[in-house]
Amino acid sequence: MMAKRKRILIKGSVVLLGGIVLLWGLMVLFPAPFAKLMLAGVRASAGLEEKVIEMPFGSVRYLEGGSDSAEAPTIVLLHGIFARKEHWVDFTRALTGSYRVIVPDLPGFGDNEVLGEGAYTYAAQLDRLAALLDELAPGVFHLVGNSMSGQLGGLYARQHPARLLSLALIGSPVGVTSPVPSDMERALVRGDKPLVVTTEEEFSTRMEWLFPDTPYIPGPVVRVWAKAEAARGDANERIWAEVSGSNQVRLEALAPELRLPSFIFWCREDRVFHFTGAQVLSNLLPDVELVSATGCGHAPMLDQPEKASQAYRAFLDRQRAPSDG
């Protein structure tokens, strides 16, 4: 009897192991359907739903969720260059209980179609962003930006000051001169472009630039994202040239005009823009809270989502406290 039971257990273990190996093989060979299921599950667990809105410049995919109360303030979160809406999902978990949350793929990025020549200058992006926000967040709202969208958010705040309740910069923004040059700034002087991906291998290399320790992202998701970005290689070169070559007022020059409540979360290990720029920007903004963090890089919504979102939530709660009292 014992020998028979042992044979059954061994056989069951072999079948289970075989199933695991088969599943792993399928995920490697056919990552797209697994990535789609995984991302749908993560979005749902955060209380977010993927939606699409048709705009004159094309379809725009976005995430929406959170409180459906008419009194709940709206938060709009904008990703950086070559990033996507899903990068904010874990960050939103501290917000969706009390706020309505909107997270778009910016036009021309993420799962949206690539746009044509000249579409990625800040002036062109600002026009599309304003039109998109008129549709998705027609009232007043809190605006959050990372990297490129930190600069874009500053431009929007200057152009539409009555629309914003606050401006937050999660991760270092474009448009601030740091006293100490960053690793990326030194790389650019050498002619390198660490954030531009033209092959799947470069996708992995960029992750090392963005994070001191790469956050966990499921294998099928990474493979799908890397393949999609590599397929846009030529467009990525053009996008980088148009964004970096834009003739816009830098965020540091805009900052003294931005009299709305502002929040900065800047990581000390950021290799893209050196941490010394945090105090430069903080000194220029009239009404600002600055949080410095360790153990994270250029995109803390991915490698420190809980720490970053809790700090931002505390800032938001302090904005609401006077009216609640």
CSV table of N, CA, C and O in Angstrom, one decimal, residues 50-133:
chain,number,residue,atom,x,y,z
A,50,GLU,N,-9.5,49.8,-18.4
A,50,GLU,CA,-8.9,50.3,-19.6
A,50,GLU,C,-10.0,50.8,-20.5
A,50,GLU,O,-11.0,50.1,-20.8
A,51,LYS,N,-9.8,52.0,-21.1
A,51,LYS,CA,-10.8,52.6,-21.9
A,51,LYS,C,-10.1,53.2,-23.1
A,51,LYS,O,-8.9,53.4,-23.2
A,52,VAL,N,-11.0,53.6,-24.1
A,52,VAL,CA,-10.4,54.3,-25.3
A,52,VAL,C,-11.3,55.5,-25.7
A,52,VAL,O,-12.5,55.4,-25.6
A,53,ILE,N,-10.7,56.6,-26.0
A,53,ILE,CA,-11.4,57.8,-26.4
A,53,ILE,C,-10.9,58.2,-27.8
A,53,ILE,O,-9.7,58.1,-28.1
A,54,GLU,N,-11.9,58.5,-28.7
A,54,GLU,CA,-11.5,58.9,-30.0
A,54,GLU,C,-11.3,60.4,-30.1
A,54,GLU,O,-12.2,61.2,-29.7
A,55,MET,N,-10.1,60.9,-30.5
A,55,MET,CA,-9.8,62.3,-30.6
A,55,MET,C,-9.4,62.6,-32.0
A,55,MET,O,-9.1,61.7,-32.8
A,56,PRO,N,-9.4,63.9,-32.4
A,56,PRO,CA,-9.1,64.3,-33.8
A,56,PRO,C,-7.7,63.8,-34.2
A,56,PRO,O,-7.5,63.5,-35.4
A,57,PHE,N,-6.8,63.6,-33.3
A,57,PHE,CA,-5.4,63.1,-33.6
A,57,PHE,C,-5.3,61.6,-33.4
A,57,PHE,O,-4.2,61.0,-33.5
A,58,GLY,N,-6.4,60.9,-33.2
A,58,GLY,CA,-6.3,59.4,-33.1
A,58,GLY,C,-6.9,58.9,-31.8
A,58,GLY,O,-7.4,59.6,-31.0
A,59,SER,N,-7.0,57.6,-31.7
A,59,SER,CA,-7.5,56.9,-30.5
A,59,SER,C,-6.5,57.0,-29.4
A,59,SER,O,-5.3,56.9,-29.6
A,60,VAL,N,-7.0,57.3,-28.2
A,60,VAL,CA,-6.1,57.4,-27.0
A,60,VAL,C,-6.6,56.4,-26.0
A,60,VAL,O,-7.8,56.4,-25.6
A,61,ARG,N,-5.8,55.5,-25.6
A,61,ARG,CA,-6.1,54.5,-24.5
A,61,ARG,C,-5.7,55.1,-23.2
A,61,ARG,O,-4.7,55.7,-23.0
A,62,TYR,N,-6.6,54.8,-22.2
A,62,TYR,CA,-6.3,55.3,-20.9
A,62,TYR,C,-6.9,54.4,-19.8
A,62,TYR,O,-7.8,53.5,-20.1
A,63,LEU,N,-6.5,54.6,-18.6
A,63,LEU,CA,-7.0,53.8,-17.4
A,63,LEU,C,-7.8,54.8,-16.6
A,63,LEU,O,-7.5,56.0,-16.5
A,64,GLU,N,-8.9,54.3,-16.1
A,64,GLU,CA,-9.8,55.1,-15.2
A,64,GLU,C,-10.3,54.3,-14.0
A,64,GLU,O,-10.6,53.1,-14.2
A,65,GLY,N,-10.4,54.9,-12.9
A,65,GLY,CA,-10.9,54.1,-11.7
A,65,GLY,C,-11.0,55.0,-10.5
A,65,GLY,O,-10.9,56.2,-10.6
A,66,GLY,N,-11.2,54.4,-9.4
A,66,GLY,CA,-11.3,55.1,-8.1
A,66,GLY,C,-12.7,55.5,-7.7
A,66,GLY,O,-13.6,54.9,-8.2
A,67,SER,N,-12.8,56.5,-6.9
A,67,SER,CA,-14.1,56.9,-6.3
A,67,SER,C,-15.0,57.4,-7.4
A,67,SER,O,-14.6,58.2,-8.3
A,68,ASP,N,-16.3,57.0,-7.3
A,68,ASP,CA,-17.3,57.5,-8.2
A,68,ASP,C,-18.1,58.6,-7.6
A,68,ASP,O,-19.1,59.0,-8.1
A,69,SER,N,-17.7,59.1,-6.4
A,69,SER,CA,-18.4,60.1,-5.7
A,69,SER,C,-18.3,61.4,-6.5
A,69,SER,O,-17.2,61.8,-7.0
A,70,ALA,N,-19.4,62.2,-6.5
A,70,ALA,CA,-19.3,63.5,-7.2
A,70,ALA,C,-18.4,64.5,-6.6
A,70,ALA,O,-17.8,65.4,-7.2
A,71,GLU,N,-18.1,64.3,-5.3
A,71,GLU,CA,-17.2,65.2,-4.5
A,71,GLU,C,-15.7,64.7,-4.6
A,71,GLU,O,-14.8,65.5,-4.2
A,72,ALA,N,-15.5,63.6,-5.1
A,72,ALA,CA,-14.1,63.0,-5.2
A,72,ALA,C,-13.3,63.8,-6.2
A,72,ALA,O,-13.6,64.0,-7.3
A,73,PRO,N,-12.1,64.4,-5.7
A,73,PRO,CA,-11.3,65.1,-6.7
A,73,PRO,C,-10.7,64.2,-7.7
A,73,PRO,O,-10.5,63.0,-7.5
A,74,THR,N,-10.3,64.7,-8.8
A,74,THR,CA,-9.7,63.9,-9.9
A,74,THR,C,-8.2,64.1,-9.9
A,74,THR,O,-7.7,65.2,-9.7
A,75,ILE,N,-7.5,63.0,-10.2
A,75,ILE,CA,-6.0,63.1,-10.3
A,75,ILE,C,-5.7,62.5,-11.7
A,75,ILE,O,-6.2,61.4,-12.1
A,76,VAL,N,-4.9,63.2,-12.5
A,76,VAL,CA,-4.5,62.8,-13.8
A,76,VAL,C,-3.0,62.5,-13.7
A,76,VAL,O,-2.2,63.4,-13.3
A,77,LEU,N,-2.5,61.3,-14.1
A,77,LEU,CA,-1.1,61.0,-14.0
A,77,LEU,C,-0.6,60.8,-15.4
A,77,LEU,O,-1.1,60.0,-16.3
A,78,LEU,N,0.6,61.4,-15.7
A,78,LEU,CA,1.2,61.4,-17.0
A,78,LEU,C,2.6,60.8,-17.0
A,78,LEU,O,3.4,61.2,-16.2
A,79,HIS,N,2.8,59.9,-17.9
A,79,HIS,CA,4.1,59.2,-17.9
A,79,HIS,C,5.2,60.0,-18.6
A,79,HIS,O,4.9,61.0,-19.3
A,80,GLY,N,6.4,59.5,-18.6
A,80,GLY,CA,7.5,60.1,-19.3
A,80,GLY,C,7.7,59.6,-20.7
A,80,GLY,O,6.9,58.8,-21.2
A,81,ILE,N,8.8,60.1,-21.3
A,81,ILE,CA,9.1,59.7,-22.7
A,81,ILE,C,9.3,58.2,-22.8
A,81,ILE,O,10.0,57.6,-21.9
A,82,PHE,N,8.8,57.6,-23.8
A,82,PHE,CA,8.9,56.1,-24.1
A,82,PHE,C,8.3,55.3,-22.9
A,82,PHE,O,8.5,54.1,-22.9
A,83,ALA,N,7.5,55.8,-22.1
A,83,ALA,CA,6.8,55.1,-21.0
A,83,ALA,C,5.4,54.8,-21.4
A,83,ALA,O,4.9,55.1,-22.5
A,84,ARG,N,4.6,54.3,-20.4
A,84,ARG,CA,3.2,53.9,-20.7
A,84,ARG,C,2.4,54.0,-19.4
A,84,ARG,O,2.9,54.0,-18.3
A,85,LYS,N,1.1,54.0,-19.6
A,85,LYS,CA,0.1,54.2,-18.5
A,85,LYS,C,0.3,53.1,-17.5
A,85,LYS,O,0.1,53.4,-16.3
A,86,GLU,N,0.6,51.9,-17.8
A,86,GLU,CA,0.6,50.8,-16.8
A,86,GLU,C,1.7,51.0,-15.8
A,86,GLU,O,1.7,50.4,-14.7
A,87,HIS,N,2.7,51.9,-16.1
A,87,HIS,CA,3.7,52.2,-15.1
A,87,HIS,C,3.2,52.8,-13.8
A,87,HIS,O,3.9,52.8,-12.8
A,88,TRP,N,2.0,53.4,-13.9
A,88,TRP,CA,1.4,54.1,-12.7
A,88,TRP,C,0.5,53.2,-11.9
A,88,TRP,O,0.0,53.6,-10.8
A,89,VAL,N,0.2,52.0,-12.3
A,89,VAL,CA,-0.9,51.2,-11.7
A,89,VAL,C,-0.6,51.0,-10.2
A,89,VAL,O,-1.5,51.2,-9.4
A,90,ASP,N,0.5,50.5,-9.8
A,90,ASP,CA,0.7,50.3,-8.4
A,90,ASP,C,0.7,51.6,-7.6
A,90,ASP,O,0.3,51.6,-6.4
A,91,PHE,N,1.2,52.6,-8.2
A,91,PHE,CA,1.1,53.9,-7.5
A,91,PHE,C,-0.3,54.4,-7.2
A,91,PHE,O,-0.5,55.0,-6.2
A,92,THR,N,-1.3,54.0,-8.0
A,92,THR,CA,-2.6,54.5,-7.8
A,92,THR,C,-3.3,53.8,-6.7
A,92,THR,O,-4.4,54.3,-6.2
A,93,ARG,N,-2.8,52.7,-6.1
A,93,ARG,CA,-3.5,51.9,-5.1
A,93,ARG,C,-3.8,52.7,-3.9
A,93,ARG,O,-4.8,52.5,-3.2
A,94,ALA,N,-2.9,53.7,-3.5
A,94,ALA,CA,-3.1,54.5,-2.4
A,94,ALA,C,-4.1,55.7,-2.6
A,94,ALA,O,-4.4,56.4,-1.7
A,95,LEU,N,-4.6,55.8,-3.9
A,95,LEU,CA,-5.4,57.0,-4.3
A,95,LEU,C,-6.8,56.6,-4.6
A,95,LEU,O,-7.7,57.4,-4.4
A,96,THR,N,-7.0,55.4,-5.1
A,96,THR,CA,-8.3,55.1,-5.7
A,96,THR,C,-9.5,55.1,-4.7
A,96,THR,O,-10.6,55.1,-5.1
A,97,GLY,N,-9.1,54.9,-3.4
A,97,GLY,CA,-10.2,54.9,-2.4
A,97,GLY,C,-10.9,56.2,-2.3
A,97,GLY,O,-12.1,56.3,-2.0
A,98,SER,N,-10.2,57.3,-2.5
A,98,SER,CA,-10.8,58.7,-2.2
A,98,SER,C,-10.8,59.6,-3.4
A,98,SER,O,-11.3,60.7,-3.4
A,99,TYR,N,-10.1,59.2,-4.5
A,99,TYR,CA,-9.9,60.0,-5.7
A,99,TYR,C,-10.4,59.3,-6.9
A,99,TYR,O,-10.3,58.1,-7.0
A,100,ARG,N,-10.8,60.1,-7.9
A,100,ARG,CA,-11.0,59.6,-9.3
A,100,ARG,C,-9.7,59.7,-10.0
A,100,ARG,O,-9.0,60.7,-9.9
A,101,VAL,N,-9.2,58.6,-10.6
A,101,VAL,CA,-7.9,58.5,-11.2
A,101,VAL,C,-8.0,58.3,-12.7
A,101,VAL,O,-8.7,57.4,-13.1
A,102,ILE,N,-7.2,59.1,-13.5
A,102,ILE,CA,-7.2,59.0,-14.9
A,102,ILE,C,-5.7,58.9,-15.3
A,102,ILE,O,-4.9,59.7,-14.9
A,103,VAL,N,-5.4,57.8,-16.1
A,103,VAL,CA,-4.0,57.6,-16.5
A,103,VAL,C,-4.0,57.3,-18.0
A,103,VAL,O,-4.2,56.2,-18.4
A,104,PRO,N,-3.7,58.3,-18.8
A,104,PRO,CA,-3.6,58.0,-20.2
A,104,PRO,C,-2.3,57.6,-20.7
A,104,PRO,O,-1.2,57.9,-20.1
A,105,ASP,N,-2.3,56.8,-21.8
A,105,ASP,CA,-1.1,56.8,-22.7
A,105,ASP,C,-1.1,58.1,-23.4
A,105,ASP,O,-2.1,58.4,-24.2
A,106,LEU,N,-0.1,58.9,-23.3
A,106,LEU,CA,0.0,60.1,-24.0
A,106,LEU,C,-0.1,59.8,-25.5
A,106,LEU,O,0.4,58.8,-26.0
A,107,PRO,N,-0.8,60.7,-26.3
A,107,PRO,CA,-0.9,60.5,-27.7
A,107,PRO,C,0.5,60.3,-28.4
A,107,PRO,O,1.4,61.0,-28.1
A,108,GLY,N,0.6,59.2,-29.1
A,108,GLY,CA,1.8,58.8,-29.8
A,108,GLY,C,2.7,58.0,-29.0
A,108,GLY,O,3.8,57.6,-29.4
A,109,PHE,N,2.3,57.6,-27.7
A,109,PHE,CA,3.1,56.7,-26.9
A,109,PHE,C,2.3,55.5,-26.4
A,109,PHE,O,1.1,55.4,-26.6
A,110,GLY,N,3.0,54.6,-25.8
A,110,GLY,CA,2.3,53.4,-25.2
A,110,GLY,C,1.6,52.6,-26.2
A,110,GLY,O,2.2,52.2,-27.3
A,111,ASP,N,0.3,52.3,-26.0
A,111,ASP,CA,-0.4,51.5,-26.9
A,111,ASP,C,-1.1,52.3,-28.0
A,111,ASP,O,-1.9,51.8,-28.8
A,112,ASN,N,-0.8,53.6,-28.0
A,112,ASN,CA,-1.4,54.5,-29.1
A,112,ASN,C,-0.5,54.4,-30.3
A,112,ASN,O,0.6,54.0,-30.3
A,113,GLU,N,-1.1,54.8,-31.5
A,113,GLU,CA,-0.3,54.8,-32.7
A,113,GLU,C,0.7,55.9,-32.7
A,113,GLU,O,0.5,57.0,-32.1
A,114,VAL,N,1.9,55.6,-33.4
A,114,VAL,CA,2.9,56.6,-33.5
A,114,VAL,C,2.4,57.8,-34.4
A,114,VAL,O,1.7,57.6,-35.4
A,115,LEU,N,2.8,59.0,-34.0
A,115,LEU,CA,2.3,60.2,-34.7
A,115,LEU,C,3.4,60.6,-35.7
A,115,LEU,O,4.6,60.2,-35.6
A,116,GLY,N,3.0,61.5,-36.6
A,116,GLY,CA,3.9,61.9,-37.7
A,116,GLY,C,5.0,62.9,-37.3
A,116,GLY,O,5.1,63.3,-36.1
A,117,GLU,N,5.7,63.4,-38.3
A,117,GLU,CA,6.8,64.3,-38.1
A,117,GLU,C,6.3,65.6,-37.4
A,117,GLU,O,5.2,66.1,-37.7
A,118,GLY,N,7.1,66.1,-36.5
A,118,GLY,CA,6.8,67.3,-35.8
A,118,GLY,C,5.8,67.2,-34.6
A,118,GLY,O,5.5,68.2,-34.0
A,119,ALA,N,5.2,66.0,-34.4
A,119,ALA,CA,4.1,65.8,-33.4
A,119,ALA,C,4.6,65.7,-32.0
A,119,ALA,O,3.8,65.7,-31.1
A,120,TYR,N,5.9,65.6,-31.8
A,120,TYR,CA,6.4,65.4,-30.4
A,120,TYR,C,7.1,66.6,-29.8
A,120,TYR,O,7.7,66.4,-28.7
A,121,THR,N,7.1,67.7,-30.4
A,121,THR,CA,7.6,68.9,-29.8
A,121,THR,C,6.7,69.2,-28.6
A,121,THR,O,5.5,68.8,-28.5
A,122,TYR,N,7.2,69.9,-27.6
A,122,TYR,CA,6.4,70.2,-26.4
A,122,TYR,C,5.2,71.0,-26.8
A,122,TYR,O,4.1,70.8,-26.2
A,123,ALA,N,5.3,71.9,-27.8
A,123,ALA,CA,4.2,72.8,-28.2
A,123,ALA,C,3.1,71.9,-28.7
A,123,ALA,O,1.9,72.1,-28.4
A,124,ALA,N,3.5,70.9,-29.6
A,124,ALA,CA,2.5,70.0,-30.2
A,124,ALA,C,1.9,69.1,-29.1
A,124,ALA,O,0.6,68.9,-29.1
A,125,GLN,N,2.7,68.6,-28.2
A,125,GLN,CA,2.2,67.7,-27.2
A,125,GLN,C,1.2,68.5,-26.3
A,125,GLN,O,0.2,68.0,-25.8
A,126,LEU,N,1.6,69.7,-26.0
A,126,LEU,CA,0.7,70.6,-25.1
A,126,LEU,C,-0.7,70.8,-25.7
A,126,LEU,O,-1.7,70.7,-24.9
A,127,ASP,N,-0.7,71.1,-26.9
A,127,ASP,CA,-2.0,71.3,-27.6
A,127,ASP,C,-2.9,70.0,-27.5
A,127,ASP,O,-4.1,70.1,-27.2
A,128,ARG,N,-2.3,68.8,-27.8
A,128,ARG,CA,-3.0,67.6,-27.7
A,128,ARG,C,-3.4,67.3,-26.3
A,128,ARG,O,-4.6,66.8,-26.0
A,129,LEU,N,-2.5,67.5,-25.3
A,129,LEU,CA,-2.8,67.2,-23.9
A,129,LEU,C,-4.0,68.1,-23.4
A,129,LEU,O,-4.9,67.6,-22.8
A,130,ALA,N,-4.0,69.4,-23.8
A,130,ALA,CA,-5.1,70.3,-23.4
A,130,ALA,C,-6.4,69.8,-24.0
A,130,ALA,O,-7.5,69.7,-23.2
A,131,ALA,N,-6.5,69.3,-25.2
A,131,ALA,CA,-7.7,68.8,-25.8
A,131,ALA,C,-8.1,67.6,-25.1
A,131,ALA,O,-9.3,67.4,-24.9
A,132,LEU,N,-7.2,66.7,-24.8
A,132,LEU,CA,-7.5,65.4,-24.2
A,132,LEU,C,-8.1,65.6,-22.8
A,132,LEU,O,-9.1,65.0,-22.4
A,133,LEU,N,-7.5,66.5,-22.0
A,133,LEU,CA,-7.9,66.8,-20.7
A,133,LEU,C,-9.3,67.5,-20.6
A,133,LEU,O,-10.0,67.4,-19.7
